[in-house]
Amino acid sequence: MRLSLVVPCFNEAEVIAKFHQALSRELTATGRPYEIVYVDDGSADGTLDALVELAATDESVRYLSFSRNFGKEAAMLAGLRYASGDAVVIMDADLQHPPELVGRMLEHYERGFDQVIARRTRVGDPATRTLFARTYYWLINRWADVELMDGVGDFRLLSRRAVDGLLELGEYNRFSKGLFAWIGFESILFEYENVKQTDRKSRWTFRRLLEYGLDGLLSFNNKPLRLAIYVGGVLTAIAAAYAVWVIVVAALNGVKMPGYVTLIAAITGLGGLQMVMLGVIGEYIGRIYYETKQRPHYLLKQTNMDPADRLDKTPAPGGRATRGRRVM
Ligand code: UDP
Ligand code: MG
């Protein structure tokens, strides 16, 4: 059994050597053949140089480097496409995902699980953030068609068939939390305590979290659109009932001229609602727009692998081969 690791790296020059050392130690201890696929996501610091250096001294190191920053989702996709192992572990390069857990993941894999998921506890998180996260997951699980879990991220082991399943999902807009849930297979969850990021702030500002949250809601169902139909229906019914009532009152009592406040409230209220609904529809159209362009998820700049080694043989977007040029 061969193990692959996929490690997306964006501006990780400072920690990459330390990470590699810690990871290699753990992997050697498992006594299994392994490869580590580092994906440099267009870093602006010396990450690529560090990877080239690692590859020169350690033959288990593979690397892919993007032409610019395409985001972690794209980096994971690239890594999964090139990882050749029977099982693949995805982990962060910033040492927030303890390499010691890989051995534990392997044990579960050997017991037959296709997805071994590390779930971080929220120990030490700010209370507001925990509350926000809990509410969000409660909400999204009532809505989305796949089940998403609090504290579950990308740190996980996937069996070969799970990876192949993921690679069949060619969508441009990749919400990987949802994709992992969508493929299914036997999964097992275990908890670990997250390592605090000390040297820099998390990329996850409140606003990014909010946007990510919306992504999650919109990527996996069309229920918000259905909600528009329901709300529209209910409001139309209320408006019709109100109109009948006004006419009846006018017929009985004669016409006076009240209703200014009602009118303004109705106009602004309905206007706002329509804007929201338009926004929801717009979000979906925007997604369709991006999907129909069929652009590749990333462009390769440099690698020490043969771009033809890509394991998924799904036709490249637009019928063209997404072969990155081999520079070295
Ligand atoms: N990462 C990436 N591309 C990006 C941003 C991040 O490949 O555009 C990588 C990063 O190097 C790290 C992992 O994704 O290995 C998680 O990123 P980060 O630690 O910034 O996120 P957080 O831990 O706050 O979720
Ligand atoms: Mg991190």
mmCIF file with all atom_site columns, N, CA, C and O and ligand atoms in Angstrom, residues 8-10 12 39 41 69 71-72 75 91-94 96 197 200 202-204, ligand 1:
data_model
loop_
_atom_site.group_PDB
_atom_site.id
_atom_site.type_symbol
_atom_site.label_atom_id
_atom_site.label_alt_id
_atom_site.label_comp_id
_atom_site.label_asym_id
_atom_site.label_entity_id
_atom_site.label_seq_id
_atom_site.pdbx_PDB_ins_code
_atom_site.Cartn_x
_atom_site.Cartn_y
_atom_site.Cartn_z
_atom_site.occupancy
_atom_site.B_iso_or_equiv
_atom_site.pdbx_formal_charge
_atom_site.auth_seq_id
_atom_site.auth_comp_id
_atom_site.auth_asym_id
_atom_site.auth_atom_id
_atom_site.pdbx_PDB_model_num
ATOM   1   N N   . PRO A 1 8   ? -1.270  21.757 0.007  1.00 0.00 ? 8   PRO A N   1
ATOM   2   C CA  . PRO A 1 8   ? -1.329  23.062 -0.649 1.00 0.00 ? 8   PRO A CA  1
ATOM   3   C C   . PRO A 1 8   ? -0.487  24.067 0.130  1.00 0.00 ? 8   PRO A C   1
ATOM   4   O O   . PRO A 1 8   ? -0.558  24.093 1.354  1.00 0.00 ? 8   PRO A O   1
ATOM   5   N N   . CYS A 1 9   ? 0.289   24.853 -0.571 1.00 0.00 ? 9   CYS A N   1
ATOM   6   C CA  . CYS A 1 9   ? 1.153   25.831 0.114  1.00 0.00 ? 9   CYS A CA  1
ATOM   7   C C   . CYS A 1 9   ? 1.014   27.200 -0.514 1.00 0.00 ? 9   CYS A C   1
ATOM   8   O O   . CYS A 1 9   ? 1.210   27.348 -1.714 1.00 0.00 ? 9   CYS A O   1
ATOM   9   N N   . PHE A 1 10  ? 0.679   28.155 0.273  1.00 0.00 ? 10  PHE A N   1
ATOM   10  C CA  . PHE A 1 10  ? 0.643   29.533 -0.212 1.00 0.00 ? 10  PHE A CA  1
ATOM   11  C C   . PHE A 1 10  ? 1.448   30.381 0.755  1.00 0.00 ? 10  PHE A C   1
ATOM   12  O O   . PHE A 1 10  ? 1.056   30.543 1.902  1.00 0.00 ? 10  PHE A O   1
ATOM   13  N N   . GLU A 1 12  ? 4.367   29.793 2.285  1.00 0.00 ? 12  GLU A N   1
ATOM   14  C CA  . GLU A 1 12  ? 4.736   29.010 3.456  1.00 0.00 ? 12  GLU A CA  1
ATOM   15  C C   . GLU A 1 12  ? 6.248   28.800 3.542  1.00 0.00 ? 12  GLU A C   1
ATOM   16  O O   . GLU A 1 12  ? 6.711   27.873 4.200  1.00 0.00 ? 12  GLU A O   1
ATOM   17  N N   . VAL A 1 39  ? 1.820   21.526 -3.472 1.00 0.00 ? 39  VAL A N   1
ATOM   18  C CA  . VAL A 1 39  ? 1.287   22.377 -4.532 1.00 0.00 ? 39  VAL A CA  1
ATOM   19  C C   . VAL A 1 39  ? 1.506   23.834 -4.141 1.00 0.00 ? 39  VAL A C   1
ATOM   20  O O   . VAL A 1 39  ? 0.896   24.339 -3.204 1.00 0.00 ? 39  VAL A O   1
ATOM   21  N N   . ASP A 1 41  ? 0.780   27.361 -4.542 1.00 0.00 ? 41  ASP A N   1
ATOM   22  C CA  . ASP A 1 41  ? -0.361  28.078 -5.104 1.00 0.00 ? 41  ASP A CA  1
ATOM   23  C C   . ASP A 1 41  ? 0.029   29.524 -5.432 1.00 0.00 ? 41  ASP A C   1
ATOM   24  O O   . ASP A 1 41  ? -0.527  30.461 -4.891 1.00 0.00 ? 41  ASP A O   1
ATOM   25  N N   . ASN A 1 69  ? -1.848  32.760 -7.842 1.00 0.00 ? 69  ASN A N   1
ATOM   26  C CA  . ASN A 1 69  ? -2.644  32.210 -6.749 1.00 0.00 ? 69  ASN A CA  1
ATOM   27  C C   . ASN A 1 69  ? -4.045  31.854 -7.242 1.00 0.00 ? 69  ASN A C   1
ATOM   28  O O   . ASN A 1 69  ? -4.801  32.719 -7.687 1.00 0.00 ? 69  ASN A O   1
ATOM   29  N N   . GLY A 1 71  ? -6.066  29.727 -5.300 1.00 0.00 ? 71  GLY A N   1
ATOM   30  C CA  . GLY A 1 71  ? -6.877  29.351 -4.147 1.00 0.00 ? 71  GLY A CA  1
ATOM   31  C C   . GLY A 1 71  ? -6.649  27.917 -3.715 1.00 0.00 ? 71  GLY A C   1
ATOM   32  O O   . GLY A 1 71  ? -6.211  27.070 -4.488 1.00 0.00 ? 71  GLY A O   1
ATOM   33  N N   . LYS A 1 72  ? -6.964  27.657 -2.456 1.00 0.00 ? 72  LYS A N   1
ATOM   34  C CA  . LYS A 1 72  ? -6.683  26.342 -1.884 1.00 0.00 ? 72  LYS A CA  1
ATOM   35  C C   . LYS A 1 72  ? -7.470  25.218 -2.564 1.00 0.00 ? 72  LYS A C   1
ATOM   36  O O   . LYS A 1 72  ? -6.978  24.111 -2.715 1.00 0.00 ? 72  LYS A O   1
ATOM   37  N N   . ALA A 1 75  ? -5.655  24.199 -5.549 1.00 0.00 ? 75  ALA A N   1
ATOM   38  C CA  . ALA A 1 75  ? -4.419  23.520 -5.173 1.00 0.00 ? 75  ALA A CA  1
ATOM   39  C C   . ALA A 1 75  ? -4.700  22.079 -4.748 1.00 0.00 ? 75  ALA A C   1
ATOM   40  O O   . ALA A 1 75  ? -3.979  21.148 -5.117 1.00 0.00 ? 75  ALA A O   1
ATOM   41  N N   . MET A 1 91  ? -3.379  17.728 3.776  1.00 0.00 ? 91  MET A N   1
ATOM   42  C CA  . MET A 1 91  ? -3.131  18.500 4.989  1.00 0.00 ? 91  MET A CA  1
ATOM   43  C C   . MET A 1 91  ? -2.497  19.852 4.712  1.00 0.00 ? 91  MET A C   1
ATOM   44  O O   . MET A 1 91  ? -1.913  20.073 3.655  1.00 0.00 ? 91  MET A O   1
ATOM   45  N N   . ASP A 1 92  ? -2.651  20.781 5.657  1.00 0.00 ? 92  ASP A N   1
ATOM   46  C CA  . ASP A 1 92  ? -2.098  22.126 5.517  1.00 0.00 ? 92  ASP A CA  1
ATOM   47  C C   . ASP A 1 92  ? -0.604  22.128 5.779  1.00 0.00 ? 92  ASP A C   1
ATOM   48  O O   . ASP A 1 92  ? -0.103  21.317 6.561  1.00 0.00 ? 92  ASP A O   1
ATOM   49  N N   . ALA A 1 93  ? 0.067   23.073 5.170  1.00 0.00 ? 93  ALA A N   1
ATOM   50  C CA  . ALA A 1 93  ? 1.522   23.151 5.314  1.00 0.00 ? 93  ALA A CA  1
ATOM   51  C C   . ALA A 1 93  ? 1.943   23.952 6.543  1.00 0.00 ? 93  ALA A C   1
ATOM   52  O O   . ALA A 1 93  ? 3.108   23.983 6.895  1.00 0.00 ? 93  ALA A O   1
ATOM   53  N N   . ASP A 1 94  ? 0.995   24.602 7.195  1.00 0.00 ? 94  ASP A N   1
ATOM   54  C CA  . ASP A 1 94  ? 1.392   25.543 8.252  1.00 0.00 ? 94  ASP A CA  1
ATOM   55  C C   . ASP A 1 94  ? 1.462   24.902 9.634  1.00 0.00 ? 94  ASP A C   1
ATOM   56  O O   . ASP A 1 94  ? 1.440   25.597 10.644 1.00 0.00 ? 94  ASP A O   1
ATOM   57  N N   . GLN A 1 96  ? -0.647  23.375 11.292 1.00 0.00 ? 96  GLN A N   1
ATOM   58  C CA  . GLN A 1 96  ? -1.864  23.387 12.104 1.00 0.00 ? 96  GLN A CA  1
ATOM   59  C C   . GLN A 1 96  ? -2.494  22.005 12.144 1.00 0.00 ? 96  GLN A C   1
ATOM   60  O O   . GLN A 1 96  ? -3.269  21.701 13.024 1.00 0.00 ? 96  GLN A O   1
ATOM   61  N N   . GLN A 1 197 ? -2.565  29.081 15.278 1.00 0.00 ? 197 GLN A N   1
ATOM   62  C CA  . GLN A 1 197 ? -1.662  29.726 14.350 1.00 0.00 ? 197 GLN A CA  1
ATOM   63  C C   . GLN A 1 197 ? -1.028  30.892 15.078 1.00 0.00 ? 197 GLN A C   1
ATOM   64  O O   . GLN A 1 197 ? -1.711  31.825 15.484 1.00 0.00 ? 197 GLN A O   1
ATOM   65  N N   . ARG A 1 200 ? 0.907   34.269 12.316 1.00 0.00 ? 200 ARG A N   1
ATOM   66  C CA  . ARG A 1 200 ? 0.164   35.223 11.485 1.00 0.00 ? 200 ARG A CA  1
ATOM   67  C C   . ARG A 1 200 ? -1.327  35.059 11.747 1.00 0.00 ? 200 ARG A C   1
ATOM   68  O O   . ARG A 1 200 ? -1.776  34.088 12.336 1.00 0.00 ? 200 ARG A O   1
ATOM   69  N N   . SER A 1 202 ? -5.212  34.403 10.871 1.00 0.00 ? 202 SER A N   1
ATOM   70  C CA  . SER A 1 202 ? -5.934  33.522 9.964  1.00 0.00 ? 202 SER A CA  1
ATOM   71  C C   . SER A 1 202 ? -6.505  34.354 8.825  1.00 0.00 ? 202 SER A C   1
ATOM   72  O O   . SER A 1 202 ? -6.831  35.515 8.985  1.00 0.00 ? 202 SER A O   1
ATOM   73  N N   . ARG A 1 203 ? -6.592  33.706 7.665  1.00 0.00 ? 203 ARG A N   1
ATOM   74  C CA  . ARG A 1 203 ? -7.181  34.401 6.516  1.00 0.00 ? 203 ARG A CA  1
ATOM   75  C C   . ARG A 1 203 ? -8.676  34.591 6.719  1.00 0.00 ? 203 ARG A C   1
ATOM   76  O O   . ARG A 1 203 ? -9.327  35.302 5.979  1.00 0.00 ? 203 ARG A O   1
ATOM   77  N N   . TRP A 1 204 ? -9.207  33.906 7.708  1.00 0.00 ? 204 TRP A N   1
ATOM   78  C CA  . TRP A 1 204 ? -10.651 33.877 7.837  1.00 0.00 ? 204 TRP A CA  1
ATOM   79  C C   . TRP A 1 204 ? -11.189 35.061 8.612  1.00 0.00 ? 204 TRP A C   1
ATOM   80  O O   . TRP A 1 204 ? -11.479 34.970 9.782  1.00 0.00 ? 204 TRP A O   1
HETATM 81  N N1  . UDP B 2 .   ? -3.490  27.914 0.926  1.00 0.00 ? 1   UDP B N1  1
HETATM 82  C C1  . UDP B 2 .   ? -3.416  27.775 -0.461 1.00 0.00 ? 1   UDP B C1  1
HETATM 83  N N2  . UDP B 2 .   ? -3.899  28.772 -1.252 1.00 0.00 ? 1   UDP B N2  1
HETATM 84  C C2  . UDP B 2 .   ? -4.468  29.912 -0.748 1.00 0.00 ? 1   UDP B C2  1
HETATM 85  C C3  . UDP B 2 .   ? -4.567  30.021 0.651  1.00 0.00 ? 1   UDP B C3  1
HETATM 86  C C4  . UDP B 2 .   ? -4.075  29.010 1.451  1.00 0.00 ? 1   UDP B C4  1
HETATM 87  O O1  . UDP B 2 .   ? -2.912  26.782 -0.956 1.00 0.00 ? 1   UDP B O1  1
HETATM 88  O O2  . UDP B 2 .   ? -4.874  30.760 -1.519 1.00 0.00 ? 1   UDP B O2  1
HETATM 89  C C5  . UDP B 2 .   ? -2.973  26.844 1.791  1.00 0.00 ? 1   UDP B C5  1
HETATM 90  C C6  . UDP B 2 .   ? -2.040  27.322 2.886  1.00 0.00 ? 1   UDP B C6  1
HETATM 91  O O3  . UDP B 2 .   ? -0.703  27.344 2.476  1.00 0.00 ? 1   UDP B O3  1
HETATM 92  C C7  . UDP B 2 .   ? -2.259  26.281 3.981  1.00 0.00 ? 1   UDP B C7  1
HETATM 93  C C8  . UDP B 2 .   ? -3.728  25.910 3.794  1.00 0.00 ? 1   UDP B C8  1
HETATM 94  O O4  . UDP B 2 .   ? -4.064  26.269 2.468  1.00 0.00 ? 1   UDP B O4  1
HETATM 95  O O5  . UDP B 2 .   ? -1.449  25.140 3.771  1.00 0.00 ? 1   UDP B O5  1
HETATM 96  C C9  . UDP B 2 .   ? -4.622  26.597 4.793  1.00 0.00 ? 1   UDP B C9  1
HETATM 97  O O6  . UDP B 2 .   ? -4.426  27.980 4.720  1.00 0.00 ? 1   UDP B O6  1
HETATM 98  P P1  . UDP B 2 .   ? -4.408  28.932 5.998  1.00 0.00 ? 1   UDP B P1  1
HETATM 99  O O7  . UDP B 2 .   ? -3.548  28.342 7.055  1.00 0.00 ? 1   UDP B O7  1
HETATM 100 O O8  . UDP B 2 .   ? -4.082  30.312 5.529  1.00 0.00 ? 1   UDP B O8  1
HETATM 101 O O9  . UDP B 2 .   ? -5.936  28.870 6.424  1.00 0.00 ? 1   UDP B O9  1
HETATM 102 P P2  . UDP B 2 .   ? -6.581  28.577 7.833  1.00 0.00 ? 1   UDP B P2  1
HETATM 103 O O10 . UDP B 2 .   ? -5.649  27.671 8.590  1.00 0.00 ? 1   UDP B O10 1
HETATM 104 O O11 . UDP B 2 .   ? -6.742  29.887 8.457  1.00 0.00 ? 1   UDP B O11 1
HETATM 105 O O12 . UDP B 2 .   ? -7.868  27.904 7.482  1.00 0.00 ? 1   UDP B O12 1
#
